[in-house]
Short mmCIF file of C-alpha atoms and ligand atoms in Angstrom, two decimals:
data_model
loop_
_atom_site.label_atom_id
_atom_site.label_comp_id
_atom_site.label_asym_id
_atom_site.label_seq_id
_atom_site.Cartn_x
_atom_site.Cartn_y
_atom_site.Cartn_z
CA UNK A 1 -2.53 13.39 8.30
CA UNK A 2 -0.68 10.36 9.60
CA UNK A 3 -1.88 8.89 12.85
CA UNK A 4 0.42 8.89 15.81
CA UNK A 5 2.79 5.94 15.56
CA UNK A 6 2.15 4.85 19.14
CA UNK A 7 -1.59 4.69 18.46
CA UNK A 8 -0.91 2.27 15.65
CA UNK A 9 1.33 0.16 17.82
CA UNK A 10 -1.39 0.03 20.46
CA UNK A 11 -3.87 -1.15 17.87
CA UNK A 12 -1.72 -3.91 16.49
CA UNK A 13 0.71 -4.84 19.16
CA UNK A 14 0.78 -7.97 21.18
CA UNK A 15 3.61 -8.44 23.62
CA UNK A 16 3.22 -12.19 23.83
CA UNK A 17 4.66 -12.69 20.34
CA UNK A 18 7.28 -11.47 17.88
CA UNK A 19 5.50 -10.88 14.60
CA UNK A 20 6.50 -7.63 12.94
CA UNK A 21 8.99 -4.80 12.98
CA UNK A 22 5.93 -2.54 13.20
CA UNK A 23 5.48 -3.72 16.79
CA UNK A 24 8.94 -2.43 17.71
CA UNK A 25 9.82 0.65 19.67
CA UNK A 26 13.30 1.95 20.33
CA UNK A 27 13.00 0.88 23.96
CA UNK A 28 11.91 -2.64 22.99
CA UNK A 29 14.83 -3.05 20.58
CA UNK A 30 17.35 -1.77 23.13
CA UNK A 31 16.00 -4.13 25.75
CA UNK A 32 16.16 -7.13 23.40
CA UNK A 33 19.75 -6.27 22.35
CA UNK A 34 20.81 -5.99 25.99
CA UNK A 35 19.54 -9.55 26.53
CA UNK A 36 21.39 -10.81 23.43
CA UNK A 37 24.59 -9.31 24.83
CA UNK A 38 23.95 -10.86 28.24
CA UNK A 39 23.35 -14.33 26.79
CA UNK A 40 26.35 -14.12 24.49
CA UNK A 41 28.58 -13.36 27.46
CA UNK A 42 27.42 -16.45 29.39
CA UNK A 43 29.39 -19.69 29.40
CA UNK A 44 27.70 -22.45 27.37
CA UNK A 45 26.88 -24.49 30.47
CA UNK A 46 24.95 -21.61 31.94
CA UNK A 47 23.14 -20.95 28.65
CA UNK A 48 21.94 -24.56 28.64
CA UNK A 49 20.09 -23.96 31.89
CA UNK A 50 18.16 -20.87 30.76
CA UNK A 51 15.19 -22.73 29.28
CA UNK A 52 15.97 -26.29 30.31
CA UNK A 53 13.10 -28.70 29.68
CA UNK A 54 11.05 -26.34 27.50
CA UNK A 55 9.67 -27.60 24.20
CA UNK A 56 9.84 -25.49 21.05
CA UNK A 57 7.65 -26.16 18.00
CA UNK A 58 9.52 -25.44 14.80
CA UNK A 59 6.87 -25.23 12.09
CA UNK A 60 8.33 -24.61 8.65
CA UNK A 61 5.36 -24.61 6.29
CA UNK A 62 7.94 -23.57 3.73
CA UNK A 63 11.48 -24.95 3.94
CA UNK A 64 14.32 -22.60 4.81
CA UNK A 65 17.43 -24.44 5.87
CA UNK A 66 19.36 -21.44 7.19
CA UNK A 67 16.61 -19.99 9.32
CA UNK A 68 15.60 -23.40 10.62
CA UNK A 69 19.16 -24.35 11.62
CA UNK A 70 19.70 -21.01 13.32
CA UNK A 71 16.46 -21.25 15.35
CA UNK A 72 16.96 -24.88 16.31
CA UNK A 73 20.58 -24.28 17.28
CA UNK A 74 19.35 -21.39 19.46
CA UNK A 75 16.70 -23.62 21.07
CA UNK A 76 19.18 -26.45 21.85
CA UNK A 77 21.73 -23.98 23.21
CA UNK A 78 19.10 -22.82 25.72
CA UNK A 79 18.48 -26.41 26.83
CA UNK A 80 15.16 -26.76 24.97
CA UNK A 81 14.01 -29.67 22.88
CA UNK A 82 12.52 -29.15 19.43
CA UNK A 83 9.55 -30.77 17.67
CA UNK A 84 8.03 -29.86 14.31
CA UNK A 85 8.26 -30.22 10.57
CA UNK A 86 9.92 -28.68 7.54
CA UNK A 87 7.89 -28.60 4.34
CA UNK A 88 4.34 -29.84 4.51
CA UNK A 89 4.57 -33.13 2.61
CA UNK A 90 3.36 -36.00 4.76
CA UNK A 91 1.81 -33.68 7.37
CA UNK A 92 -1.81 -32.98 8.25
CA UNK A 93 -1.35 -29.57 6.60
CA UNK A 94 -1.04 -31.36 3.29
CA UNK A 95 -4.31 -33.15 4.06
CA UNK A 96 -6.04 -29.77 4.23
CA UNK A 97 -5.77 -28.92 7.92
CA UNK A 98 -6.21 -25.19 8.47
CA UNK A 99 -3.39 -23.05 9.82
CA UNK A 100 -5.45 -22.32 12.93
CA UNK A 101 -5.90 -26.04 13.72
CA UNK A 102 -2.21 -26.83 13.17
CA UNK A 103 -1.26 -23.96 15.48
CA UNK A 104 -3.76 -25.00 18.18
CA UNK A 105 -2.29 -28.48 18.16
CA UNK A 106 1.32 -27.24 18.31
CA UNK A 107 0.38 -24.82 21.05
CA UNK A 108 -0.96 -27.72 23.12
CA UNK A 109 2.28 -29.69 22.76
CA UNK A 110 4.89 -26.96 23.25
CA UNK A 111 5.88 -23.84 25.14
CA UNK A 112 6.66 -21.64 22.12
CA UNK A 113 6.14 -21.77 18.37
CA UNK A 114 8.64 -20.68 15.73
CA UNK A 115 7.07 -20.64 12.29
CA UNK A 116 7.78 -19.81 8.69
CA UNK A 117 4.96 -19.68 6.17
CA UNK A 118 4.68 -18.75 2.48
CA UNK A 119 1.60 -16.55 3.03
CA UNK A 120 1.73 -13.01 4.38
CA UNK A 121 -0.02 -12.55 7.70
CA UNK A 122 0.16 -16.25 8.65
CA UNK A 123 2.24 -15.57 11.78
CA UNK A 124 -0.16 -12.84 12.90
CA UNK A 125 -3.10 -15.23 12.52
CA UNK A 126 -1.18 -17.93 14.37
CA UNK A 127 -0.49 -15.56 17.27
CA UNK A 128 -4.22 -14.95 17.61
CA UNK A 129 -5.11 -18.61 18.01
CA UNK A 130 -2.04 -19.78 19.92
CA UNK A 131 -1.97 -19.86 23.72
CA UNK A 132 1.83 -19.89 23.66
CA UNK A 133 4.17 -17.23 22.19
CA UNK A 134 4.71 -17.22 18.41
CA UNK A 135 7.93 -16.08 16.72
CA UNK A 136 7.62 -15.17 13.06
CA UNK A 137 10.47 -16.76 11.12
CA UNK A 138 9.23 -15.21 7.86
CA UNK A 139 5.73 -14.81 6.41
CA UNK A 140 5.86 -14.58 2.61
CA UNK A 141 7.34 -11.28 1.51
CA UNK A 142 6.06 -9.51 4.60
CA UNK A 143 8.20 -9.76 7.74
CA UNK A 144 11.23 -11.56 9.13
CA UNK A 145 11.76 -9.72 12.42
CA UNK A 146 14.50 -11.96 13.85
CA UNK A 147 16.63 -11.14 10.79
CA UNK A 148 16.15 -7.44 11.53
CA UNK A 149 17.13 -7.89 15.15
CA UNK A 150 20.27 -9.84 14.30
CA UNK A 151 21.15 -7.11 11.78
CA UNK A 152 20.67 -4.46 14.46
CA UNK A 153 22.70 -6.45 16.96
CA UNK A 154 25.53 -6.79 14.43
CA UNK A 155 25.52 -3.04 13.76
CA UNK A 156 25.36 -2.27 17.48
CA UNK A 157 28.25 -4.60 18.23
CA UNK A 158 30.50 -2.85 15.72
CA UNK A 159 29.36 0.75 16.14
CA UNK A 160 28.38 0.81 19.81
CA UNK A 161 25.23 2.74 18.91
CA UNK A 162 22.21 2.74 16.61
CA UNK A 163 21.99 6.53 16.45
CA UNK A 164 23.69 8.94 14.07
CA UNK A 165 24.71 6.33 11.51
CA UNK A 166 24.89 6.56 7.73
CA UNK A 167 23.59 3.26 6.41
CA UNK A 168 23.52 2.37 2.72
CA UNK A 169 20.95 -0.15 1.53
CA UNK A 170 21.96 -1.50 -1.87
CA UNK A 171 20.49 -3.90 -4.42
CA UNK A 172 16.86 -5.00 -4.61
CA UNK A 173 15.08 -2.44 -2.46
CA UNK A 174 11.66 -3.15 -3.94
CA UNK A 175 11.07 -6.79 -3.03
CA UNK A 176 13.67 -7.20 -0.28
CA UNK A 177 11.75 -7.39 3.00
CA UNK A 178 15.08 -7.42 4.88
CA UNK A 179 15.97 -3.90 3.78
CA UNK A 180 12.41 -2.63 4.32
CA UNK A 181 12.43 -3.85 7.91
CA UNK A 182 15.96 -2.60 8.59
CA UNK A 183 15.08 0.86 7.25
CA UNK A 184 12.00 0.82 9.45
CA UNK A 185 13.98 -0.12 12.55
CA UNK A 186 16.70 2.48 11.89
CA UNK A 187 14.02 5.14 11.64
CA UNK A 188 13.12 4.49 15.29
CA UNK A 189 16.55 5.81 16.35
CA UNK A 190 17.91 9.35 16.14
CA UNK A 191 19.77 11.15 13.37
CA UNK A 192 20.25 8.20 11.08
CA UNK A 193 20.78 8.73 7.38
CA UNK A 194 19.75 6.06 4.92
CA UNK A 195 21.30 6.00 1.45
CA UNK A 196 19.46 4.01 -1.19
CA UNK A 197 21.29 2.39 -4.09
CA UNK A 198 19.22 0.39 -6.59
CA UNK A 199 18.23 0.14 -10.25
CA UNK A 200 15.18 2.27 -11.10
CA UNK A 201 12.87 -0.71 -11.37
CA UNK A 202 13.90 -2.00 -7.94
CA UNK A 203 13.55 1.20 -5.91
CA UNK A 204 12.22 1.26 -2.37
CA UNK A 205 8.38 1.43 -2.53
CA UNK A 206 6.71 4.77 -1.77
CA UNK A 207 4.55 3.44 1.03
CA UNK A 208 7.65 2.50 3.01
CA UNK A 209 9.34 5.83 2.28
CA UNK A 210 6.17 7.64 3.40
CA UNK A 211 5.96 5.63 6.57
CA UNK A 212 9.54 6.25 7.74
CA UNK A 213 10.41 9.43 5.83
CA UNK A 214 9.43 11.81 8.61
CA UNK A 215 11.77 10.16 11.07
CA UNK A 216 14.97 9.60 9.09
CA UNK A 217 16.94 11.29 6.29
CA UNK A 218 16.69 9.35 3.05
CA UNK A 219 18.74 9.96 -0.08
CA UNK A 220 19.16 8.11 -3.36
CA UNK A 221 22.71 7.77 -4.65
CA UNK A 222 25.20 5.51 -6.45
CA UNK A 223 27.22 2.73 -4.87
CA UNK A 224 30.51 4.54 -5.55
CA UNK A 225 29.33 7.72 -3.81
CA UNK A 226 27.63 5.85 -0.98
CA UNK A 227 30.81 3.96 -0.09
CA UNK A 228 32.63 7.22 0.72
CA UNK A 229 30.32 8.33 3.50
CA UNK A 230 28.77 5.12 4.87
CA UNK A 231 29.24 3.56 8.28
CA UNK A 232 27.33 0.46 7.16
CA UNK A 233 26.92 -0.87 3.63
CA UNK A 234 24.08 -3.39 3.50
CA UNK A 235 24.19 -5.34 0.24
CA UNK A 236 21.38 -7.49 -1.15
CA UNK A 237 21.05 -9.65 -4.21
CA UNK A 238 19.50 -8.43 -7.44
CA UNK A 239 17.67 -11.36 -9.01
CA UNK A 240 17.76 -11.65 -12.74
CA UNK A 241 14.11 -12.83 -12.70
CA UNK A 242 12.97 -9.37 -11.53
CA UNK A 243 13.82 -7.94 -14.95
CA UNK A 244 11.46 -8.43 -17.86
CA UNK A 245 14.22 -7.21 -20.14
CA UNK A 246 17.39 -9.26 -19.68
CA UNK A 247 19.45 -6.77 -21.62
CA UNK A 248 18.53 -4.18 -19.01
CA UNK A 249 19.73 -6.56 -16.31
CA UNK A 250 23.06 -7.05 -18.07
CA UNK A 251 23.46 -3.29 -18.36
CA UNK A 252 22.81 -2.45 -14.71
CA UNK A 253 24.18 -5.44 -12.78
CA UNK A 254 27.77 -4.16 -12.76
CA UNK A 255 26.76 -1.04 -10.83
CA UNK A 256 25.62 -3.11 -7.89
CA UNK A 257 28.57 -5.44 -7.45
CA UNK A 258 30.99 -4.61 -4.66
CA UNK A 259 34.70 -5.29 -5.16
CA UNK A 260 37.72 -4.81 -2.90
CA UNK A 261 39.01 -2.06 -5.18
CA UNK A 262 35.87 0.03 -4.65
CA UNK A 263 36.47 0.01 -0.90
CA UNK A 264 39.69 2.07 -1.27
CA UNK A 265 37.66 5.26 -0.75
CA UNK A 266 35.68 3.92 2.21
CA UNK A 267 35.88 5.07 5.81
CA UNK A 268 38.33 2.81 7.63
CA UNK A 269 35.54 1.51 9.88
CA UNK A 270 32.96 0.93 7.15
CA UNK A 271 31.32 -2.45 7.70
CA UNK A 272 29.78 -4.47 4.87
CA UNK A 273 26.74 -6.62 5.66
CA UNK A 274 24.62 -9.07 3.65
CA UNK A 275 21.70 -11.32 4.71
CA UNK A 276 23.22 -14.26 2.74
CA UNK A 277 23.22 -16.32 0.62
CA UNK A 278 25.39 -14.16 -1.58
CA UNK A 279 25.73 -14.90 -5.27
CA UNK A 280 28.04 -12.45 -7.00
CA UNK A 281 27.00 -9.06 -5.57
CA UNK A 282 30.01 -9.07 -3.25
CA UNK A 283 33.24 -10.21 -4.90
CA UNK A 284 35.08 -12.86 -2.86
CA UNK A 285 38.12 -10.56 -2.56
CA UNK A 286 36.07 -8.46 -0.11
CA UNK A 287 35.77 -11.41 2.30
CA UNK A 288 39.16 -11.03 3.97
CA UNK A 289 39.10 -7.23 4.27
CA UNK A 290 38.46 -5.62 7.67
CA UNK A 291 35.18 -4.32 6.23
CA UNK A 292 33.46 -7.68 5.73
CA UNK A 293 31.24 -8.76 8.63
CA UNK A 294 28.56 -10.76 6.79
CA UNK A 295 29.66 -14.16 8.05
CA UNK A 296 29.75 -12.90 11.61
CA UNK A 297 26.33 -11.34 10.99
CA UNK A 298 24.88 -14.76 10.14
CA UNK A 299 26.44 -16.21 13.31
CA UNK A 300 24.82 -13.49 15.40
CA UNK A 301 21.50 -15.06 14.44
CA UNK A 302 21.94 -17.72 17.10
CA UNK A 303 22.40 -15.52 20.22
CA UNK A 304 19.74 -13.14 18.88
CA UNK A 305 17.22 -15.97 18.51
CA UNK A 306 18.25 -17.38 21.90
CA UNK A 307 17.43 -14.04 23.50
CA UNK A 308 14.06 -13.85 21.75
CA UNK A 309 13.07 -17.39 22.69
CA UNK A 310 14.16 -16.85 26.30
CA UNK A 311 12.38 -13.49 26.56
CA UNK A 312 9.11 -14.78 25.14
CA UNK A 313 9.27 -17.88 27.33
CA UNK A 314 9.65 -15.48 30.25
CA UNK A 315 12.75 -17.25 31.55
CA UNK A 316 15.15 -14.28 31.40
CA UNK A 317 14.95 -10.60 32.33
CA UNK B 1 -30.98 18.30 -12.92
CA UNK B 2 -32.06 18.72 -9.33
CA UNK B 3 -30.95 21.68 -7.28
CA UNK B 4 -29.95 21.40 -3.65
CA UNK B 5 -33.09 23.29 -2.76
CA UNK B 6 -35.27 20.77 -4.55
CA UNK B 7 -33.38 17.77 -3.32
CA UNK B 8 -33.81 18.87 0.28
CA UNK B 9 -37.52 18.87 -0.30
CA UNK B 10 -37.32 15.51 -1.99
CA UNK B 11 -35.49 13.92 0.89
CA UNK B 12 -35.82 15.38 4.34
CA UNK B 13 -39.24 16.93 4.12
CA UNK B 14 -40.83 13.85 2.65
CA UNK B 15 -39.61 11.33 5.22
CA UNK B 16 -41.60 10.62 8.31
CA UNK B 17 -39.21 8.19 9.98
CA UNK B 18 -35.90 6.94 8.64
CA UNK B 19 -32.52 8.13 7.45
CA UNK B 20 -31.14 10.56 4.94
CA UNK B 21 -27.55 10.10 3.82
CA UNK B 22 -26.44 13.43 2.43
CA UNK B 23 -23.21 14.83 0.93
CA UNK B 24 -22.31 11.59 -0.83
CA UNK B 25 -19.70 12.21 -3.57
CA UNK B 26 -21.30 12.51 -7.03
CA UNK B 27 -22.53 9.17 -8.50
CA UNK B 28 -21.33 7.14 -5.53
CA UNK B 29 -24.86 6.41 -4.28
CA UNK B 30 -25.19 3.56 -6.78
CA UNK B 31 -22.20 1.74 -5.32
CA UNK B 32 -23.51 2.36 -1.80
CA UNK B 33 -26.94 1.00 -2.63
CA UNK B 34 -25.47 -2.12 -4.17
CA UNK B 35 -23.07 -2.73 -1.25
CA UNK B 36 -25.94 -2.25 1.24
CA UNK B 37 -28.30 -4.38 -0.90
CA UNK B 38 -30.88 -1.62 -0.84
CA UNK B 39 -32.70 -3.25 -3.74
CA UNK B 40 -33.81 -5.92 -1.27
CA UNK B 41 -35.17 -3.36 1.16
CA UNK B 42 -38.93 -3.47 1.62
CA UNK B 43 -39.45 0.20 2.53
CA UNK B 44 -39.17 3.08 0.08
CA UNK B 45 -35.74 4.14 -1.06
CA UNK B 46 -34.94 7.34 -2.93
CA UNK B 47 -31.60 7.79 -4.67
CA UNK B 48 -30.87 11.28 -5.88
CA UNK B 49 -27.80 11.58 -8.01
CA UNK B 50 -25.92 14.66 -9.24
CA UNK B 51 -27.80 17.16 -7.15
CA UNK B 52 -26.18 20.58 -7.17
CA UNK B 53 -24.29 21.37 -4.01
CA UNK B 54 -22.61 24.60 -2.93
CA UNK B 55 -19.76 22.84 -1.19
CA UNK B 56 -19.33 19.83 -3.47
CA UNK B 57 -20.39 20.92 -6.93
CA UNK B 58 -22.52 17.82 -7.35
CA UNK B 59 -23.53 15.32 -4.73
CA UNK B 60 -25.72 12.29 -4.20
CA UNK B 61 -28.36 11.73 -1.54
CA UNK B 62 -30.00 8.50 -0.35
CA UNK B 63 -33.27 8.49 1.54
CA UNK B 64 -34.47 5.43 3.43
CA UNK B 65 -37.99 5.44 4.74
CA UNK B 66 -38.39 3.61 8.03
CA UNK B 67 -34.87 2.22 8.06
CA UNK B 68 -32.07 2.67 10.55
CA UNK B 69 -28.70 1.40 9.40
CA UNK B 70 -26.58 -0.63 11.79
CA UNK B 71 -22.99 0.31 12.68
CA UNK B 72 -21.46 -2.04 10.15
CA UNK B 73 -23.55 -0.54 7.36
CA UNK B 74 -22.60 2.96 8.48
CA UNK B 75 -18.91 1.99 8.43
CA UNK B 76 -19.33 0.76 4.87
CA UNK B 77 -20.84 4.08 3.86
CA UNK B 78 -18.01 5.88 5.64
CA UNK B 79 -15.51 3.92 3.58
CA UNK B 80 -17.29 4.72 0.33
CA UNK B 81 -18.20 8.29 1.16
CA UNK B 82 -16.11 9.86 3.91
CA UNK B 83 -17.54 13.30 4.64
CA UNK B 84 -21.14 12.22 4.04
CA UNK B 85 -23.69 13.12 6.69
CA UNK B 86 -26.37 10.91 8.15
CA UNK B 87 -29.60 12.53 9.30
CA UNK B 88 -31.94 10.57 11.51
CA UNK B 89 -35.55 11.55 10.94
CA UNK B 90 -38.39 11.02 13.34
CA UNK B 91 -41.85 12.54 12.97
CA UNK B 92 -40.61 14.40 9.88
CA UNK B 93 -37.92 16.17 11.88
CA UNK B 94 -34.13 15.76 11.90
CA UNK B 95 -33.41 14.54 15.41
CA UNK B 96 -29.70 13.91 14.92
CA UNK B 97 -27.04 14.59 12.35
CA UNK B 98 -23.74 12.75 12.10
CA UNK B 99 -20.72 13.52 9.95
CA UNK B 100 -19.15 10.28 8.76
CA UNK B 101 -15.44 9.91 9.18
CA UNK B 102 -13.46 6.88 8.14
CA UNK B 103 -13.33 4.26 10.88
CA UNK B 104 -9.96 3.67 12.60
CA UNK B 105 -10.54 -0.08 12.72
CA UNK B 106 -12.31 -1.84 9.87
CA UNK B 107 -13.25 -5.40 10.71
CA UNK B 108 -14.79 -7.87 8.28
CA UNK B 109 -15.97 -5.31 5.72
CA UNK B 110 -13.17 -5.56 3.18
CA UNK B 111 -11.46 -8.30 1.23
CA UNK B 112 -7.68 -7.87 1.23
CA UNK B 113 -6.40 -6.99 -2.24
CA UNK B 114 -3.16 -8.92 -1.73
CA UNK B 115 -3.66 -12.42 -3.23
CA UNK B 116 -0.86 -13.76 -1.04
CA UNK B 117 -2.53 -12.59 2.18
CA UNK B 118 -3.52 -15.37 4.60
CA UNK B 119 -7.06 -13.92 4.75
CA UNK B 120 -7.57 -14.93 1.11
CA UNK B 121 -6.61 -18.55 1.78
CA UNK B 122 -8.41 -19.42 4.99
CA UNK B 123 -11.68 -18.32 6.50
CA UNK B 124 -10.46 -15.36 8.51
CA UNK B 125 -12.31 -12.15 9.34
CA UNK B 126 -10.25 -9.38 7.76
CA UNK B 127 -8.96 -6.47 9.86
CA UNK B 128 -7.62 -3.15 8.65
CA UNK B 129 -6.49 -0.01 10.45
CA UNK B 130 -6.59 3.50 9.09
CA UNK B 131 -3.08 4.95 8.79
CA UNK B 132 -3.83 8.26 7.17
CA UNK B 133 -6.99 10.16 6.34
CA UNK B 134 -5.70 12.41 3.58
CA UNK B 135 -4.73 10.61 1.40
CA UNK B 136 -6.91 7.85 2.77
CA UNK B 137 -4.64 4.88 3.52
CA UNK B 138 -5.44 1.67 5.36
CA UNK B 139 -3.19 -1.22 6.34
CA UNK B 140 -4.10 -4.92 6.52
CA UNK B 141 -3.37 -6.13 10.05
CA UNK B 142 -2.32 -9.52 8.64
CA UNK B 143 -0.19 -9.00 5.53
CA UNK B 144 0.62 -5.36 6.51
CA UNK B 145 0.13 -4.08 2.95
CA UNK B 146 -1.30 -0.59 2.58
CA UNK B 147 -4.14 0.37 0.25
CA UNK B 148 -5.35 3.77 -0.93
CA UNK B 149 -8.61 5.49 -1.88
CA UNK B 150 -9.91 3.83 -5.05
CA UNK B 151 -8.53 0.39 -4.25
CA UNK B 152 -10.25 0.45 -0.84
CA UNK B 153 -13.62 0.98 -2.49
CA UNK B 154 -13.00 -2.03 -4.71
CA UNK B 155 -12.19 -4.14 -1.65
CA UNK B 156 -15.66 -3.83 -0.11
CA UNK B 157 -17.53 -7.14 0.12
ZN1 LIG C 401 -3.87 -8.62 3.78
#
């Protein structure tokens, strides 16, 4: 017997912060996306006034250039200033300061904390000791909720809905937190079908399938077959290091590389997404097809993070 | 071998004041007594293992003379032996009987099995929530990993 989903949300949820996709409801996602849309439509000058004078702590206990740039660009675009660090060398963290103490200090100096940390659950812990809102910018292999929201916003922008879609998740479905969270979020909407394409050793874990399986149709298939019926094809990288047998890697890798030629059978409005950085799983000849939206997807990170910062600061409705 | 009939005599009828934990899965009483540090307990303790049971085949029973367990200890037993019953005895009579079900929130009793969980790197009281009772699945509130049956028993501290 699985407990009612809303009971679980009540047990874990805190509305002050953005920590996990498990805190999401359909209503919450729709509300957030409506704010992203609103902010994106504003002229830059007006955006700059939304959170003018607020201070954002950007605490990257583990470096991540892309995520950091996207968050800080979002903060500046809202008129905020940013303090913080990237990597812990030369900081009090390196001297053995606990996470809780670092967060207490940052929470005293700023209005909101954005953090990335190599350990799972660090953002949740931070949200418990912080007086100001905490946004999780990635905690180990656990969650990266702003990535999920920018993915959803990108899908919504192109499809006009998050219901009734056939979405293929391809590549590393075992370790890829991005695809776990996206599958989770899609299961909160109606009549979605999720197609899974991965090598046997990188299949989506059972606990995730159990958690969302009752709410969404899930089917395993091949990339070639998935392309024919998908509305969204979400590609991820398969890392060579995941294979203990390199010969096995060489044998399977070709099945998970997308080329322009393979898209001949696709629906005309199929959109191809990727969390980036891409290595070779999408051939460069796909880039200038009407299907490729992965660069735009990355750009959507800025308005999405602007909306989240503004919402949690309580400066927009 | 002890029959259920005999074990009832051994436990309930012989206690004046205290607790009888009944319907413990076979052989699990040893783990319970070590987790609860019953070897340190000053009063008398009886552990009856592999008693015949109509409903369970074999079961274990623990009798504690003069002792009342606190809520945290009862939660630990519930984690190790969901479905066990706790009988409170006063003046040689059962004055209350409680069926143990797994707690919805489990705070501070377990060590998270995920080495990369923040709770294993800083001094943080662990928190888990029960997601499913059959199979028994709990989720760490911090790292959000889920753990099942046997693993959960190994996580007890
Ligand atoms: Zn954990």
